[in-house]
Coordinates of C-alpha atoms and ligand atoms in Angstrom, one line a residue:
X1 CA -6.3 27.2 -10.7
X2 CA -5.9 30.2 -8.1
X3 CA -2.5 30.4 -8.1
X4 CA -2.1 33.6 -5.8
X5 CA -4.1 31.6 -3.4
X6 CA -1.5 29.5 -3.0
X7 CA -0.2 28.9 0.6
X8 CA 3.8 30.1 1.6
X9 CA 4.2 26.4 3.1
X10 CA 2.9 24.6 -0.1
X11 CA 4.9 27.1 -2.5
X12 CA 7.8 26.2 -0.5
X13 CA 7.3 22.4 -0.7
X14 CA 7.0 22.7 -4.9
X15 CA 10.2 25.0 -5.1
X16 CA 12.1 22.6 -3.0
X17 CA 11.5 19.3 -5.1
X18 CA 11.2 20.5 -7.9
X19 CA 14.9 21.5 -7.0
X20 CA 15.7 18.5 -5.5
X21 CA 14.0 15.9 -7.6
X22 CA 16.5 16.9 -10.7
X23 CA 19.2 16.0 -8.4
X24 CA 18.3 12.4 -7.8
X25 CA 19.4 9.8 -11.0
X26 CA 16.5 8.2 -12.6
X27 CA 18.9 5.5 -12.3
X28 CA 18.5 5.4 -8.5
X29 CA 14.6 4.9 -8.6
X30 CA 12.6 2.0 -8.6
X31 CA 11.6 1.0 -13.0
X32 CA 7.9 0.9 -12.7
X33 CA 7.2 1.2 -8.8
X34 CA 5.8 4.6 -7.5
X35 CA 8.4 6.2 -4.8
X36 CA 9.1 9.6 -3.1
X37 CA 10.0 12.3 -5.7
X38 CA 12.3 13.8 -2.3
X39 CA 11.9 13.0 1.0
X40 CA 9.7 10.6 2.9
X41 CA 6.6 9.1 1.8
X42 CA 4.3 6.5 3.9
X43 CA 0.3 5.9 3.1
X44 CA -0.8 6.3 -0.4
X45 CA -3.9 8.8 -0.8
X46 CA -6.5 9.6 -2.6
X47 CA -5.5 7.4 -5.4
X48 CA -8.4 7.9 -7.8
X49 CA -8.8 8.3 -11.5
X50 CA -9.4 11.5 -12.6
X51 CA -10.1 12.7 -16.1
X52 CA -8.7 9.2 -17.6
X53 CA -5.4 8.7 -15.6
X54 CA -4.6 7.1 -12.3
X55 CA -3.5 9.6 -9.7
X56 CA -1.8 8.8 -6.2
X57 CA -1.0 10.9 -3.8
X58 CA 1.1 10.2 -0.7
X59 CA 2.0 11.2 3.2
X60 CA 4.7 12.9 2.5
X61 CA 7.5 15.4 3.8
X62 CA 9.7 16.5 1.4
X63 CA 12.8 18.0 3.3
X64 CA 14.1 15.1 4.6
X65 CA 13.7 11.0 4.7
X66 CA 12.1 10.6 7.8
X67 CA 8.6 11.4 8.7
X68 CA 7.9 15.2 8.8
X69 CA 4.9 17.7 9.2
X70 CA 2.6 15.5 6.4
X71 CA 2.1 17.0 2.9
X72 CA 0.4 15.1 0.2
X73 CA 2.5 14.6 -2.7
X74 CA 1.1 13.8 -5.5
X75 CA 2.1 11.5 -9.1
X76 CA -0.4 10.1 -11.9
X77 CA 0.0 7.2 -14.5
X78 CA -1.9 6.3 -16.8
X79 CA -0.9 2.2 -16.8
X80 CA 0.1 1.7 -13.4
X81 CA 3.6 1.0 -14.1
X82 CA 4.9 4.5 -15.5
X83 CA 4.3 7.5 -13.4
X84 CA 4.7 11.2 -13.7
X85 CA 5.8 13.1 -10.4
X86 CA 3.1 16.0 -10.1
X87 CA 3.7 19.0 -7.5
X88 CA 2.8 18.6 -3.9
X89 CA -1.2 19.1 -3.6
X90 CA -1.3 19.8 0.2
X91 CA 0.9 21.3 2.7
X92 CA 0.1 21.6 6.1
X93 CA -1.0 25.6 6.2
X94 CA -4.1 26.0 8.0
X95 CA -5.1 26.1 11.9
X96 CA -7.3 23.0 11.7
X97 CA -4.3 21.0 9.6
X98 CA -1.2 23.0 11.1
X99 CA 0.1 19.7 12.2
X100 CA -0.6 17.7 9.3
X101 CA -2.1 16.4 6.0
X102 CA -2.9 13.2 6.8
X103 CA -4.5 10.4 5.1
X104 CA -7.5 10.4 3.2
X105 CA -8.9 9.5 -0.4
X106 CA -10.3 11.1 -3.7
X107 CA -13.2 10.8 -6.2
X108 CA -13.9 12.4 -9.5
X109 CA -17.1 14.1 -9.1
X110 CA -18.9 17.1 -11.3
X111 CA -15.2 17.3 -13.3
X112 CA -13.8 18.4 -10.4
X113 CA -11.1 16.1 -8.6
X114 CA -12.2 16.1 -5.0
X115 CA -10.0 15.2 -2.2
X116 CA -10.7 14.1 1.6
X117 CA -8.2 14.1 4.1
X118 CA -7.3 14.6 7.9
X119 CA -6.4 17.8 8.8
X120 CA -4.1 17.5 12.5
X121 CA -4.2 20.3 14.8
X122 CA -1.8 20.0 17.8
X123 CA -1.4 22.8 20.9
X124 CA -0.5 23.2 24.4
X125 CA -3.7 24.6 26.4
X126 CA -3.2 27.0 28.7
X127 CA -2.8 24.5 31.3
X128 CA -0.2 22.6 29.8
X129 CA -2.1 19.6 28.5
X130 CA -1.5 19.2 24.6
X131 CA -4.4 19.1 22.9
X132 CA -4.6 16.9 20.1
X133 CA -7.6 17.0 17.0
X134 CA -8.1 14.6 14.0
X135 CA -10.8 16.5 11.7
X136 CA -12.1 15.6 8.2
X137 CA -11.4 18.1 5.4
X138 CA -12.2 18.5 1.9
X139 CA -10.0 19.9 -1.3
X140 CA -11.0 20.4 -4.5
X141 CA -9.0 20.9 -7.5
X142 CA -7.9 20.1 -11.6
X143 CA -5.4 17.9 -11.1
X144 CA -3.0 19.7 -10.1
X145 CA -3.8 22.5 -8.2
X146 CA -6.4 22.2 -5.1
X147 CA -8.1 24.7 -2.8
X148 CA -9.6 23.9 0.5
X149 CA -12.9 24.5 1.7
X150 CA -13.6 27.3 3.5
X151 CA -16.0 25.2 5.5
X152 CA -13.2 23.4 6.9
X153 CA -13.5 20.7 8.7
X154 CA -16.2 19.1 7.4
X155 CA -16.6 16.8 10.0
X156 CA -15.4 16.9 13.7
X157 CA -15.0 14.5 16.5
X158 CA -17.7 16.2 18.3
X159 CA -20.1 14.1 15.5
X160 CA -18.8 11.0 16.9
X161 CA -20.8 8.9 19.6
X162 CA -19.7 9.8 23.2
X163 CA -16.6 8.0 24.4
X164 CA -15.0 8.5 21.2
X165 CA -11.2 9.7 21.0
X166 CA -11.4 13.1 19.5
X167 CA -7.4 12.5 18.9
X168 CA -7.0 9.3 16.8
X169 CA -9.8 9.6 14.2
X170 CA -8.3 9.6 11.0
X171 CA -8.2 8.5 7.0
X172 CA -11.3 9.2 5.5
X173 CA -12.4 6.7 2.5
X174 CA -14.8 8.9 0.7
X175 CA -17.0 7.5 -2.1
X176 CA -20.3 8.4 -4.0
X177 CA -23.6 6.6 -4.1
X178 CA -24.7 6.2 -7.7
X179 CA -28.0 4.8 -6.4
X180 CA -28.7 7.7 -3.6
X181 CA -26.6 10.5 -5.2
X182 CA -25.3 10.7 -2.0
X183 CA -21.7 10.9 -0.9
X184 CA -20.3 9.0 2.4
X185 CA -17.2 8.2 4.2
X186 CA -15.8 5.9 6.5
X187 CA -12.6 6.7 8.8
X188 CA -11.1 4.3 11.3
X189 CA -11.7 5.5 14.9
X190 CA -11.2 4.0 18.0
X191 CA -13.9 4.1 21.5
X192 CA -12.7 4.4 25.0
X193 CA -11.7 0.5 25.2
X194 CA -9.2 1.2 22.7
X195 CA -10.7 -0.5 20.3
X196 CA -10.6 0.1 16.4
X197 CA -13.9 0.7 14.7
X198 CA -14.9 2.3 11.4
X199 CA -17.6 5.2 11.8
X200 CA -19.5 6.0 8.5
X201 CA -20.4 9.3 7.7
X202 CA -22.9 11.1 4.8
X203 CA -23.7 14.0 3.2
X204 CA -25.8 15.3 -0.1
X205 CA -23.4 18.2 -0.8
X206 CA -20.1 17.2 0.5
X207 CA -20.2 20.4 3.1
X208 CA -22.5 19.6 5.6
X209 CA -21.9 16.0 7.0
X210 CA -24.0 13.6 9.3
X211 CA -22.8 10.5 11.7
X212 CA -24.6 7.9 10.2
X213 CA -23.1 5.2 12.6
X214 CA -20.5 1.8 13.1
X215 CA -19.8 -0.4 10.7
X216 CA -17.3 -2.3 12.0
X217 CA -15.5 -2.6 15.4
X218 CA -13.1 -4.7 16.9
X219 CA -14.1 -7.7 18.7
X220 CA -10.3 -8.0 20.9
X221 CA -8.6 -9.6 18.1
X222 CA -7.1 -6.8 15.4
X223 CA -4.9 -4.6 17.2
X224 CA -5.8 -1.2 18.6
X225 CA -6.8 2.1 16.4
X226 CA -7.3 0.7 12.7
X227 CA -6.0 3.3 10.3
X228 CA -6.3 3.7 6.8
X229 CA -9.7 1.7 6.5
X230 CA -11.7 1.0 2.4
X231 CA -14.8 -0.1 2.2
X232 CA -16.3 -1.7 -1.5
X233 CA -18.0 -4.1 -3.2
X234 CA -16.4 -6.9 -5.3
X235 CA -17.3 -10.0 -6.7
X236 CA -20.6 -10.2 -4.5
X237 CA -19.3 -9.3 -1.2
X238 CA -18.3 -6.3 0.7
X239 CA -14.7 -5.8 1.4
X240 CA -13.4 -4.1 4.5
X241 CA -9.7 -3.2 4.4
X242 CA -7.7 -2.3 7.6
X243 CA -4.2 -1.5 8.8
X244 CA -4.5 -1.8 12.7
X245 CA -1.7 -0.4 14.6
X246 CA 0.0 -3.0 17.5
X247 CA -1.3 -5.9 16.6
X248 CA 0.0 -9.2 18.2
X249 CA 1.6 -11.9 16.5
X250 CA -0.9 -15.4 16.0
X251 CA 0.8 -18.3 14.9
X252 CA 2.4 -17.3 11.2
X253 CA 0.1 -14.4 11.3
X254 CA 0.3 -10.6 11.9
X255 CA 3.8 -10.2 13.2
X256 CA 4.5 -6.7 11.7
X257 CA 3.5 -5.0 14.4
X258 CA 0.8 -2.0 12.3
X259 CA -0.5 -5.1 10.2
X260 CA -3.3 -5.0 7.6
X261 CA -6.1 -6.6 7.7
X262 CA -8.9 -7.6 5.1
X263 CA -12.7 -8.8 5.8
X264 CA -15.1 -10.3 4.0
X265 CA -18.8 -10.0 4.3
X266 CA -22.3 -8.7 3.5
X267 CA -23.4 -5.0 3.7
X268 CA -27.1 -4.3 4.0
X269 CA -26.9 -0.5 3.5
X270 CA -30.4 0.2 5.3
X271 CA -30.3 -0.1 8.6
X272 CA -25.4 -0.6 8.0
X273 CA -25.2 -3.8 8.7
X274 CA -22.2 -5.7 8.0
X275 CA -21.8 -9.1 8.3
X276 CA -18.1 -10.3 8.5
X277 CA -17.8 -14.0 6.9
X278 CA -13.9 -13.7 7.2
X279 CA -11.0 -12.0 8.5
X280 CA -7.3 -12.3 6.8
X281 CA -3.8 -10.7 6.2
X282 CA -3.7 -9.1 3.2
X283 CA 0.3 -9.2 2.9
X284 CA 2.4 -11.6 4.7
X285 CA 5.7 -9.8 4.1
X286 CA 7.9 -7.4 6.0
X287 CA 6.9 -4.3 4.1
X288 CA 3.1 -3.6 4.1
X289 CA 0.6 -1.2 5.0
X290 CA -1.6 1.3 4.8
X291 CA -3.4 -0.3 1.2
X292 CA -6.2 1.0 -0.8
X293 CA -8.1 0.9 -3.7
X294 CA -9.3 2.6 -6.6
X295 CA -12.1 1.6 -9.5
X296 CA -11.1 1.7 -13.0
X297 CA -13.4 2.3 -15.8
X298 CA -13.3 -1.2 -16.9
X299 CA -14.5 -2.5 -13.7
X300 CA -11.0 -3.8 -11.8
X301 CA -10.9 -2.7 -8.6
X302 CA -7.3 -1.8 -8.0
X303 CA -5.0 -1.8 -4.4
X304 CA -1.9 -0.4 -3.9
X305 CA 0.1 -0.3 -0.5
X306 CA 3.2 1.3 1.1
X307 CA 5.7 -1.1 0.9
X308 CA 7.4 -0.3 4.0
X309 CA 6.6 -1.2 7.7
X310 CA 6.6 1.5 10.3
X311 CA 9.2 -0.4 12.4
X312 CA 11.8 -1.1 9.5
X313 CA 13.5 1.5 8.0
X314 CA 15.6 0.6 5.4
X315 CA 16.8 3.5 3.5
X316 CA 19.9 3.8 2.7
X317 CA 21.5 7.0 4.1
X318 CA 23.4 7.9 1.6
X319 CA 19.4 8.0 -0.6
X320 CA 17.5 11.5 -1.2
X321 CA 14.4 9.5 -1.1
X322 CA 12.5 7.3 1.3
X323 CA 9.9 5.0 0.7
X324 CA 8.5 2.8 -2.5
X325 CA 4.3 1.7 -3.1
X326 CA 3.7 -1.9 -3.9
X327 CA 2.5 -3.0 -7.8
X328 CA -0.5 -1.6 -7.9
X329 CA -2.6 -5.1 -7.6
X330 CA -5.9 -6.0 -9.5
X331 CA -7.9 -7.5 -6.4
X332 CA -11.1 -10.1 -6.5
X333 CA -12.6 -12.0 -4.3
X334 CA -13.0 -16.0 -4.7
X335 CA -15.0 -18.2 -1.9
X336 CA -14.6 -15.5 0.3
X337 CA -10.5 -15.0 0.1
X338 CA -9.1 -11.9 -1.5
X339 CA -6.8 -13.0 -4.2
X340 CA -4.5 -10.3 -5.5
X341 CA -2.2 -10.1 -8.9
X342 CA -0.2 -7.3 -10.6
X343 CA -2.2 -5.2 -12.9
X344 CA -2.3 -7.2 -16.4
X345 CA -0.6 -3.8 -17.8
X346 CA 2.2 -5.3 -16.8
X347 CA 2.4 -7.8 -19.7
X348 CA 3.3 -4.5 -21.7
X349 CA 7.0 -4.4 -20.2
X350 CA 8.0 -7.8 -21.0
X351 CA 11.2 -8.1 -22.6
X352 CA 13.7 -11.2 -22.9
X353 CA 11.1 -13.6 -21.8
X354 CA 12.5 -17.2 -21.2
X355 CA 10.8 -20.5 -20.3
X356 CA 11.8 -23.8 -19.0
X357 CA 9.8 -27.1 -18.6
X358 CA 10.1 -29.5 -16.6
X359 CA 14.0 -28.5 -14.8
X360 CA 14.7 -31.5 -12.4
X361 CA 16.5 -30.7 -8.9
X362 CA 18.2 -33.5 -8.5
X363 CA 18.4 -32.5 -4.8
X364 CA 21.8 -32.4 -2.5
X365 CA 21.4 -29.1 -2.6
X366 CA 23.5 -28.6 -6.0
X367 CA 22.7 -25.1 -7.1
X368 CA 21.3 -24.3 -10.3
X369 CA 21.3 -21.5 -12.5
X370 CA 19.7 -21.1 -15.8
X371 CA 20.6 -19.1 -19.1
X372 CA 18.8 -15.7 -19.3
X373 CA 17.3 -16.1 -15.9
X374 CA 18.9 -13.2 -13.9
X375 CA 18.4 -9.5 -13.0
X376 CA 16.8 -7.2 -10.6
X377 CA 13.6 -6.1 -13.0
X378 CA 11.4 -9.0 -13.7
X379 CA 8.4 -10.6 -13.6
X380 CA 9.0 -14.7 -12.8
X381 CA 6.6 -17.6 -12.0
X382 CA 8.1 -21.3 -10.7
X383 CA 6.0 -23.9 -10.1
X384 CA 7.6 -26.4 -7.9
X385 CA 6.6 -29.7 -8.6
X386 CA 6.5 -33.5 -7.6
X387 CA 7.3 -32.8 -3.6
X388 CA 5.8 -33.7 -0.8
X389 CA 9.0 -33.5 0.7
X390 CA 11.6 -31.5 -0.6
X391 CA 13.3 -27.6 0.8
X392 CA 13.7 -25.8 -2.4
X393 CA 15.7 -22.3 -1.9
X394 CA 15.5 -20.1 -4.5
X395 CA 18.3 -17.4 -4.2
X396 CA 17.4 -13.6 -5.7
X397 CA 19.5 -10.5 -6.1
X398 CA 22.7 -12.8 -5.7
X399 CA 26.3 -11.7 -6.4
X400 CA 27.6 -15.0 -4.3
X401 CA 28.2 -12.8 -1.2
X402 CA 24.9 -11.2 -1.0
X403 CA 21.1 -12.9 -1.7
X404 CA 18.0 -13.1 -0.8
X405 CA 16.4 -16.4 -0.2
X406 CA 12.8 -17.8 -0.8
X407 CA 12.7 -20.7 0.7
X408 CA 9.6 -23.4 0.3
X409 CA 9.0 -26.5 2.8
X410 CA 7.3 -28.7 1.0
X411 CA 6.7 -30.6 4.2
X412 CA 6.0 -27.6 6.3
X413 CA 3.8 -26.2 3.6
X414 CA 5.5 -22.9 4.2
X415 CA 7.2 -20.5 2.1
X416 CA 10.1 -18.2 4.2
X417 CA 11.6 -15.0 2.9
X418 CA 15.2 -14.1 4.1
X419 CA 17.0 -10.9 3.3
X420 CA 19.9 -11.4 6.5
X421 CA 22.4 -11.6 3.4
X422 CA 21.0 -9.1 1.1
X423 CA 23.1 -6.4 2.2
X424 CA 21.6 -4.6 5.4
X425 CA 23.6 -3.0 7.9
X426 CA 21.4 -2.9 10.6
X427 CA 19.7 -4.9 12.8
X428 CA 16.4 -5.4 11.3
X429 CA 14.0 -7.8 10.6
X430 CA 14.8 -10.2 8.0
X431 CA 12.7 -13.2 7.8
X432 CA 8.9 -13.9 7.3
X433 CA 7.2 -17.0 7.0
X434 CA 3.5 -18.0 5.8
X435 CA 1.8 -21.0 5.5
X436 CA 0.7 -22.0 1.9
X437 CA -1.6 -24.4 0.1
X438 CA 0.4 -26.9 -2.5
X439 CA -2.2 -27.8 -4.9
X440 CA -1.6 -31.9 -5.8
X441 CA 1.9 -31.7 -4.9
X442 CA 2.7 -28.4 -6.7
X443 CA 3.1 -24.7 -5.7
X444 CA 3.4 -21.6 -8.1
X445 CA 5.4 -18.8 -7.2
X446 CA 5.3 -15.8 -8.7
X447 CA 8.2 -13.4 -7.9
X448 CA 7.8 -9.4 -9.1
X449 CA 11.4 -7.6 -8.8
X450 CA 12.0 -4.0 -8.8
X451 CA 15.7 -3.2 -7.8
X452 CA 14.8 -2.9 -4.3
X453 CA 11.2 -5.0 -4.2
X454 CA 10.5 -8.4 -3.9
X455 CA 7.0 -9.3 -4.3
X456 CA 5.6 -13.3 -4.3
X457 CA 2.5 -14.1 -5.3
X458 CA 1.2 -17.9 -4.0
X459 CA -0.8 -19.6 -6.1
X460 CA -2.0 -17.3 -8.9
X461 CA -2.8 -14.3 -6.1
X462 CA -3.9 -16.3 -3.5
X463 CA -1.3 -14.6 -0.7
X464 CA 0.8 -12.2 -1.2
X465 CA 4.4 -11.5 0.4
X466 CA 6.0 -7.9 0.0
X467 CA 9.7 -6.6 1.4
X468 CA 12.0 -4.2 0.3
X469 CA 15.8 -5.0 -0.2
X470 CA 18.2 -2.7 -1.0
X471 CA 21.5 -4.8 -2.3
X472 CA 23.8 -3.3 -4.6
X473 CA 22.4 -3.5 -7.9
X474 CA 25.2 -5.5 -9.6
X475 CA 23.6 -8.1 -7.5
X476 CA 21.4 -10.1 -10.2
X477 CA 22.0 -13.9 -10.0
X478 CA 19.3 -16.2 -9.6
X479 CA 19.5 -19.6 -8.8
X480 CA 17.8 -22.8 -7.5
X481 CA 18.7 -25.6 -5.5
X482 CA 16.7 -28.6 -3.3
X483 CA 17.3 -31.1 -0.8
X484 CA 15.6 -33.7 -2.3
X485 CA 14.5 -33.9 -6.1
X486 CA 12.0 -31.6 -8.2
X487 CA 10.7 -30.5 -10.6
X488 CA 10.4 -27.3 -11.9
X489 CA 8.7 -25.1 -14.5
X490 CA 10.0 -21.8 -15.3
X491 CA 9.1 -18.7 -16.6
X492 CA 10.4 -15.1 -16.5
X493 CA 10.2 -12.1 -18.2
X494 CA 12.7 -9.1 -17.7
X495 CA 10.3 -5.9 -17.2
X496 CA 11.6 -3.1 -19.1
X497 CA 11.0 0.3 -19.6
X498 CA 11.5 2.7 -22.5
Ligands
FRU501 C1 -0.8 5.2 8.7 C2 -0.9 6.6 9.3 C3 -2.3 7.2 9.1 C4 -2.1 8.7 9.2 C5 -0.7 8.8 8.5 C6 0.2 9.9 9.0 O1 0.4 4.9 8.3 O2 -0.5 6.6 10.6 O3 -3.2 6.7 10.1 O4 -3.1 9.3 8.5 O5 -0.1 7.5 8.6 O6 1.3 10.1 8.2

């Protein structure tokens, strides 16, 4: 598209990685995970298909691996698993956005690839006070290239009810009404109690823009401003995804501080009522947030997440890059749970598979270790069998010095994840626990590995657990060991890429 129209900042941004991106060995990044091409990423955006393939875009700041003035940068894949780094989409290069491009989504409409974000605009008034905007913006563009409106901001805090912060109001979802034609939005705001709530918003054209009204709020139990919020029907029910910022810690639940939640309930679009049956983490690991979803053509609706929690950073310094998404995850809804599993694409990668039946611990905590089950790149399901009793640790990226542990109670009925021995120099947090459901005696445990990602899967998606480790790579031993005796069944599949 209009090249000349193209802004100093974002010229800047797509000289500078496309510099620095041929510096960094493929060797160095994630196989099949999406990351930053150069410099920090957080939330994934506007992750929409367009003209066949998946795109993603991302918060992003590309000159150095901490959070910056927010670009979006911008990848596509057509499987999920292999993506191609695109050039940045936005930079921040307008008054109403000055501050930032933050989040925000995309759909395909008219062949056009159309973008909604939040534009930040951030000044000191002339007496003193800084003045602080979140605004709703919209870019269009071919894929690669996008322009912004010139009706920028399409919608502005002053459309919100009164009360409403003007300052946190943020991360459009925009989708289109087959039924109506019409287009709408939610974005998470939050009222004068401090409370998180999702306003919805409409418009026939996607210039002009009308409030249309609440659809959710928080009733004092899920934190404080809820970012990042989508909003779609599966399986029957409407889902309501949210990553509240300062949540408190309940029981096993919620303890990552910004924490993600999901609801489950009815919407009844005339009159915008939604009826919450449930409220649940969607990820009980330590690197989570910020999730959301696309359709694919074949009807899966898709999530994917930053694997990274705002309070953890992990990097190590001597990386060009900062931060990793999740797998993206195909998502459905059973008796009002969300259940989650890698994308079946997947399947694709498998290499070396290996299976065992029917492995018995013979407890005493011997360790075992079993040909062709090792590595850092792998897909791997255990069921853990014939305990009521038993601790079974299962040790990953091991080199004897350095592991981390999965460790399931059968007693308890918890599983625990432990990376204080993977490798990390700094004082972090390195254990989660959650409470699972052993079905008859028997848990399956499904463990996805990229180099630096660990993510379970309980119970053929039933809970999820996601954290990042970043042990040297010539740490690949697996191994097994119980307190008392089990049983287990095996299977793994190394994931490899040509
Ligand atoms: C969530 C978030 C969003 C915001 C973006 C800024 O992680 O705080 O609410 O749009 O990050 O980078």
């Amino acid at each position: 598209m209009q090249e000349k129209k193209m802004s100093e900042a974002l010229q800047k941004a797509r000289d500078y990685e496309e510099k620095k991106v041929a510096e960094i060995k493929r060797e160095q990044r994630p196989a099949f995970h999406a990351c930053a091409p150069v410099g920090w990423i957080n939330d994934p955006n506007g992750f929409s298909q367009f003209q066949g393939e998946y795109h993603l875009f991302y918060q992003y700041y590309p000159y150095a691996t901490k959070w910056g003035p927010m670009h979006w940068g911008h990848s596509k894949t057509k499987d999920f698993l292999k993506w191609e780094q695109l050039p940045a989409a936005l930079a921040p290069d307008t008054e109403y956005d000055g501050q930032g491009c933050f989040s925000g989504s995309a759909i395909e409409y008219d062949g056009k690839h159309v973008l909604m974000y939040t534009g930040v605009l951030e000044k000191e008034e002339p007496d003193g006070h800084r003045l602080i905007r979140q605004t709703q913006s919209i870019a269009i563009g071919d894929g690669i290239n996008y322009e912004k409106l010139s009706c920028n901001p399409v919608i502005t805090g002053d459309m919100l009810p009164e009360g409403s912060s003007k300052a946190d109001f943020r991360d459009p979802k925009l989708w289109r009404d087959e039924e109506d034609g019409r287009f709408y939005a939610i974005a998470g705001s939050r009222g004068a109690e401090i409370n998180g709530r999702l306003t919805l918003f409409s418009s026939a054209d996607l210039q002009t823009w009308q409030y249309e009204g609440l659809v959710e709020q928080d009733r004092g139990e899920y934190g404080a401003m809820w970012e990042c919020p989508d909003f779609f029907p599966l399986d029957g029910k409407q889902v309501i995804l949210i990553s509240p910022q300062e949540m408190e810690a309940r029981g096993l639940e919620f303890h990552n501080g910004n924490g993600t939640v999901c609801m489950v309930g009815d919407y009844r679009k005339a009159g915008m009522e939604y009826t919450r049956d449930t409220a649940a983490a969607i990820d009980y690991g330590l690197d989570f947030y910020a999730p959301q979803t696309l359709e694919t053509t074949d009807g899966r609706r898709v999530m994917i997440g930053w694997m990274q929690s705002w309070d953890n950073h992990l990097t190590p310094p001597e990386f060009k890059w900062s931060g990793i998404m999740t797998i993206p995850r195909e998502l459905r809804v059973i008796n009002n749970r969300l259940i989650q599993n890698p994308v079946r694409e997947l399947a694709d990668y498998y290499r070396n598979s290996v299976q065992y039946q029917n492995i018995a611990l013979v407890g005493g905590g011997e360790e075992l270790t079993l040909d062709g089950i090792s590595g850092r790149s792998l897909d791997m399901t255990v069921e853990i069998k014939g305990t009521e009793e038993s601790r079974l640790k299962m040790e990953l990226a091991s080199d004897g010095a350095r592991k981390t542990m999965l460790i399931y109670d059968a007693k308890q009925q918890t599983l625990t994840f432990d990376r204080s021995y993977a490798g990390i120099k700094r004082d972090v947090i390195h254990q989660r626990t959650m409470k699972v459901e052993p079905k008859e005696g028997s848990l399956k445990v499904r463990i996805v590995m990229d180099k630096y990602t660990v993510e379970v899967f309980v119970n053929d998606g039933q809970q999820a657990m996601s954290s990042l480790i970043y042990t040297d790579m010539g740490a690949e031993g697996i191994s097994f060991s119980a307190e008392e005796p089990v049983t287990l069944d095996i299977t793994k599949h190394d994931i490899v890429m040509e």
